[in-house]
Short mmCIF file of N, CA and C in Angstrom, two decimals:
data_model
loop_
_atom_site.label_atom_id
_atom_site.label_comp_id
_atom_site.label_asym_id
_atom_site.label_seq_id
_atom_site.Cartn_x
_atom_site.Cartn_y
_atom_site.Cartn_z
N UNK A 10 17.24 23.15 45.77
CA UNK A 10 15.80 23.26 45.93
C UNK A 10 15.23 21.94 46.45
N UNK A 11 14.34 22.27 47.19
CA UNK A 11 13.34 20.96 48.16
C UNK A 11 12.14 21.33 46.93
N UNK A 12 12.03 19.36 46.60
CA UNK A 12 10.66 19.50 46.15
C UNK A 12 9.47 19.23 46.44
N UNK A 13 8.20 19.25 46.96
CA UNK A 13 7.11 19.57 47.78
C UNK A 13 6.15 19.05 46.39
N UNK A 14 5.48 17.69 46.86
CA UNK A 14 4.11 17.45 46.27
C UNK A 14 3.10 18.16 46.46
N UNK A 15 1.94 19.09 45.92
CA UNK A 15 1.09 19.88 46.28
C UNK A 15 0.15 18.85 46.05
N UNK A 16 -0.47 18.27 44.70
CA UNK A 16 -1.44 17.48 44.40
C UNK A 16 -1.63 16.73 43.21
N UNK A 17 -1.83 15.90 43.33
CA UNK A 17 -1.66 14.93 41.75
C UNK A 17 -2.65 15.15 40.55
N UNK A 18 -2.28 15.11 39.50
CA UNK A 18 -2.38 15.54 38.52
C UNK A 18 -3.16 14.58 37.82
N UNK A 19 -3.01 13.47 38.30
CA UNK A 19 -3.46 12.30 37.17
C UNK A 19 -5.02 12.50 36.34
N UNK A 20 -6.10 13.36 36.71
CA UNK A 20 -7.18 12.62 35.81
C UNK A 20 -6.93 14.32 35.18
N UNK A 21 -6.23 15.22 35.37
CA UNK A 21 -5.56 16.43 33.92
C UNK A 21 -4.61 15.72 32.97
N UNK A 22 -3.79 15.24 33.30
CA UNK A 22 -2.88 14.48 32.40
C UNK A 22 -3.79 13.41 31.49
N UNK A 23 -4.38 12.79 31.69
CA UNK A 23 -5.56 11.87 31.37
C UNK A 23 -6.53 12.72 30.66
N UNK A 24 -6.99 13.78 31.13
CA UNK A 24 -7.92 14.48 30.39
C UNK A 24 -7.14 15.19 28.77
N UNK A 25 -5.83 15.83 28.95
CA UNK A 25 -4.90 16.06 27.96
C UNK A 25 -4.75 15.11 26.78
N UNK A 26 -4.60 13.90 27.20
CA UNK A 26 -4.73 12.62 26.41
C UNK A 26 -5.75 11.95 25.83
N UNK A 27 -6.81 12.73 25.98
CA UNK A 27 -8.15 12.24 26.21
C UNK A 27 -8.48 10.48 26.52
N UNK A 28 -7.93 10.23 27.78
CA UNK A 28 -8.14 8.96 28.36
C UNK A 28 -9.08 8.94 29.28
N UNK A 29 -9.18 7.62 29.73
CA UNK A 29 -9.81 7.64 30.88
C UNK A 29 -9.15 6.90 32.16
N UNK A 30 -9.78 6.53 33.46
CA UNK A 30 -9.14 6.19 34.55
C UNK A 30 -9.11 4.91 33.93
N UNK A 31 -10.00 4.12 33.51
CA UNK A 31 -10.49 2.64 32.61
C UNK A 31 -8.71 2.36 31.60
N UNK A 32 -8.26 3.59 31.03
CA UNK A 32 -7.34 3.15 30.10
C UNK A 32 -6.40 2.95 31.47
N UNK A 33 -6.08 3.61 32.40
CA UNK A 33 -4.99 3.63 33.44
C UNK A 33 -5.31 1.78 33.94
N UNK A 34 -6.45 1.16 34.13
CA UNK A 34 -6.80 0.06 34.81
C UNK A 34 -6.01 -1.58 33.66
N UNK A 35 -6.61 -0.83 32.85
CA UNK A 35 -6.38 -1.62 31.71
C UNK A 35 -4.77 -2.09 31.07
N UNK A 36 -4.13 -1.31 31.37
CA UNK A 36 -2.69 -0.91 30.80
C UNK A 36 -1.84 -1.24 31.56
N UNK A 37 -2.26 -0.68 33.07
CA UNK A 37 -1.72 -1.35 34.28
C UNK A 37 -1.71 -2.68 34.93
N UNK A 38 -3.42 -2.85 35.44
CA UNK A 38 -3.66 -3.76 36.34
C UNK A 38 -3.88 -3.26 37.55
N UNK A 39 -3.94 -2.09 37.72
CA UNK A 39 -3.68 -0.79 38.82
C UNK A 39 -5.55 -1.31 39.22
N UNK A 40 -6.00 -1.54 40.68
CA UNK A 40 -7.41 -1.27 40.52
C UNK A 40 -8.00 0.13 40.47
N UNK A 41 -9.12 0.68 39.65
CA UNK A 41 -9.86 1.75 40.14
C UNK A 41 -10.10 2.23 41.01
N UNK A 42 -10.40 1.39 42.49
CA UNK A 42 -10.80 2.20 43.66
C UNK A 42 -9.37 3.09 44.22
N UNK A 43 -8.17 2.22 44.27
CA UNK A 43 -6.34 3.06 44.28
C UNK A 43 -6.33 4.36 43.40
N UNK A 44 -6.69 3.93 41.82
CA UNK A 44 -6.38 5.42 41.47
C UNK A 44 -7.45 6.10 41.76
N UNK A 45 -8.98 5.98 41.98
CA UNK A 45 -9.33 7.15 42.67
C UNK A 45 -8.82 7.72 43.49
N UNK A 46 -8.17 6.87 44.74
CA UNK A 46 -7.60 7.66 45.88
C UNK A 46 -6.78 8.56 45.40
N UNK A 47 -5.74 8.00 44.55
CA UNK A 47 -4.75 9.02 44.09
C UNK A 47 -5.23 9.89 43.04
N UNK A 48 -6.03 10.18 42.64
CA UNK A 48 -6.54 11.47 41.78
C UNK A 48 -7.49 11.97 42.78
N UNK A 49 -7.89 11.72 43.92
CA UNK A 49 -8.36 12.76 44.60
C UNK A 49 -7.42 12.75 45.92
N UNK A 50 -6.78 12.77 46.06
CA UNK A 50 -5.61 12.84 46.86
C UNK A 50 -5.53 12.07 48.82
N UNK A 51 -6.38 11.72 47.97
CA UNK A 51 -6.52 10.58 49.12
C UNK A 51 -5.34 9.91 50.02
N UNK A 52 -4.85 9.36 49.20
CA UNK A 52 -3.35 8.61 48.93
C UNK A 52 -2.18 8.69 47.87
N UNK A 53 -1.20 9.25 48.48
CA UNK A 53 -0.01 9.36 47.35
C UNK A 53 0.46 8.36 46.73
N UNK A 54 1.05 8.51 45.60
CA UNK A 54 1.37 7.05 44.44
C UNK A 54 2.76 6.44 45.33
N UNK A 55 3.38 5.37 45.29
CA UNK A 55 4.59 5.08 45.54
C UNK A 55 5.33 5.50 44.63
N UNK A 56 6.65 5.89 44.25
CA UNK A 56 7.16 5.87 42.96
C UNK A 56 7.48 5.17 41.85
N UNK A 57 7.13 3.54 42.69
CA UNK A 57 7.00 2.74 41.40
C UNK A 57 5.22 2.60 40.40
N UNK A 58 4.44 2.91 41.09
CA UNK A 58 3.26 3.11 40.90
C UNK A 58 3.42 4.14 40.03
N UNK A 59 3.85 5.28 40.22
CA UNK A 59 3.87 6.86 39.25
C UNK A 59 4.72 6.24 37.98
N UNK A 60 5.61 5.78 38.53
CA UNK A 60 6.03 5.55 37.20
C UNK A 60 5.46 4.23 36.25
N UNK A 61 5.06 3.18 37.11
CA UNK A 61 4.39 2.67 36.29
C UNK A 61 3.37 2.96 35.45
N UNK A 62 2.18 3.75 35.38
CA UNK A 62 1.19 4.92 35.04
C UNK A 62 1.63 5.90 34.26
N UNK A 63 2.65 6.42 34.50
CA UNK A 63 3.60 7.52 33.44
C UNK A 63 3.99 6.44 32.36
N UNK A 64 4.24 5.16 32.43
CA UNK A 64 5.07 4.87 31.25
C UNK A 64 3.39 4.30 30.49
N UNK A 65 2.31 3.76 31.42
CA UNK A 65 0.94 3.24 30.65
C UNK A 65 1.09 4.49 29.68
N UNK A 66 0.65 5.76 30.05
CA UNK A 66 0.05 6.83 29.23
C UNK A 66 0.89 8.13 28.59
N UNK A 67 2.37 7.43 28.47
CA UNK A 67 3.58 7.78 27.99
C UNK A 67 3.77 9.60 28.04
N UNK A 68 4.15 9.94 29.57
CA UNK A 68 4.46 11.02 30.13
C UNK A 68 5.55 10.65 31.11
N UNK A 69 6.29 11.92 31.64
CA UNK A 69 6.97 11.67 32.47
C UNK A 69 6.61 11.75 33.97
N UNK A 70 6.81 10.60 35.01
CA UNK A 70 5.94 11.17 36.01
C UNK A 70 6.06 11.82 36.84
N UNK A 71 6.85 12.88 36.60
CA UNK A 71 6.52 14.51 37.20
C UNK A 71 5.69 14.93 37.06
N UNK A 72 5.11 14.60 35.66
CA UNK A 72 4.00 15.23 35.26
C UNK A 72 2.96 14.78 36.11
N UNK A 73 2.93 13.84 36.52
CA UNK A 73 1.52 13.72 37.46
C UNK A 73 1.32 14.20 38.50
N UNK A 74 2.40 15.17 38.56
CA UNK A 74 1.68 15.74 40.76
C UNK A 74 1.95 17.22 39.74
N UNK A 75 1.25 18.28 40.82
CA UNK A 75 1.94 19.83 40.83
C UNK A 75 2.89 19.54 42.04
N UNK A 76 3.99 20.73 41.77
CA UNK A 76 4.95 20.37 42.73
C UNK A 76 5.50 21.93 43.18
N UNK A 77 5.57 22.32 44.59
CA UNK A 77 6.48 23.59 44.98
C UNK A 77 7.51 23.34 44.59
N UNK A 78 8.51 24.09 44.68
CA UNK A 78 9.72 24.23 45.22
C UNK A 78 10.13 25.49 46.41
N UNK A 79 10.78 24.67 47.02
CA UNK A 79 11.50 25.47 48.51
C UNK A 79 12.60 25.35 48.51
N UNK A 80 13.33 26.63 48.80
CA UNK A 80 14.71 27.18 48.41
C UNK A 80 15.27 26.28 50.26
N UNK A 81 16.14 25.86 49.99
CA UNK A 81 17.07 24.78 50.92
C UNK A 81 17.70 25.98 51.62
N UNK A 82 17.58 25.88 52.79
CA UNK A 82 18.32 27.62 53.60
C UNK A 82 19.47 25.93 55.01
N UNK A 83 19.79 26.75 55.80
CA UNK A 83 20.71 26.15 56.30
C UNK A 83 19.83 25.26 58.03
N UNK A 84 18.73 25.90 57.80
CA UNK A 84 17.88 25.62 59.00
C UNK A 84 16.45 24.66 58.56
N UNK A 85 16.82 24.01 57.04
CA UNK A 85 16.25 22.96 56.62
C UNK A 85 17.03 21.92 56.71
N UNK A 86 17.29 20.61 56.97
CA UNK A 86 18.06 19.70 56.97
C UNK A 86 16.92 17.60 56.84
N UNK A 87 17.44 17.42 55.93
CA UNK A 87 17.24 16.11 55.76
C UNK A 87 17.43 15.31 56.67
N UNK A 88 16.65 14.33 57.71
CA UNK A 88 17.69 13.33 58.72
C UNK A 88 17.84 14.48 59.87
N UNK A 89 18.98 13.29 60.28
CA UNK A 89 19.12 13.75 61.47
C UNK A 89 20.60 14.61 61.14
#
């Protein structure tokens, strides 16, 4: 399976926790105007970013995007 970011999750995961973007700033060092982008999908997280943020508000950071999955057929290919 191919996995496919649909859209990030971060201020549901945050809302679950009852946090705020302020606890994400605080914990991190992350500025506010970045994670707005990335909770309105502005801009995707790097993966050290997701995970840095997953470990602030102790989730895994899968949890922060919704994600497809697409079944890998032989006329999908990675690269060249």
């Amino acid at each position: 399976m191919k996995y496919v970011v649909v859209r990030c999750r971060l201020d549901e995961v945050l809302e679950e926790f009852e946090l705020e973007r302020r606890h994400v700033t605080e914990r991190t060092g992350l500025d506010r105007k970045r994670l707005s982008r990335y909770a309105t999908n502005v801009e995707v997280m790097s993966l050290e970013v997701a995970v840095t943020i997953a470990e602030a508000i102790g989730v895994d950071p899968r949890q922060l995007y919704e994600w497809e999955t697409i079944p890998i057929t032989e006329t999908w290919r990675e690269g060249p």
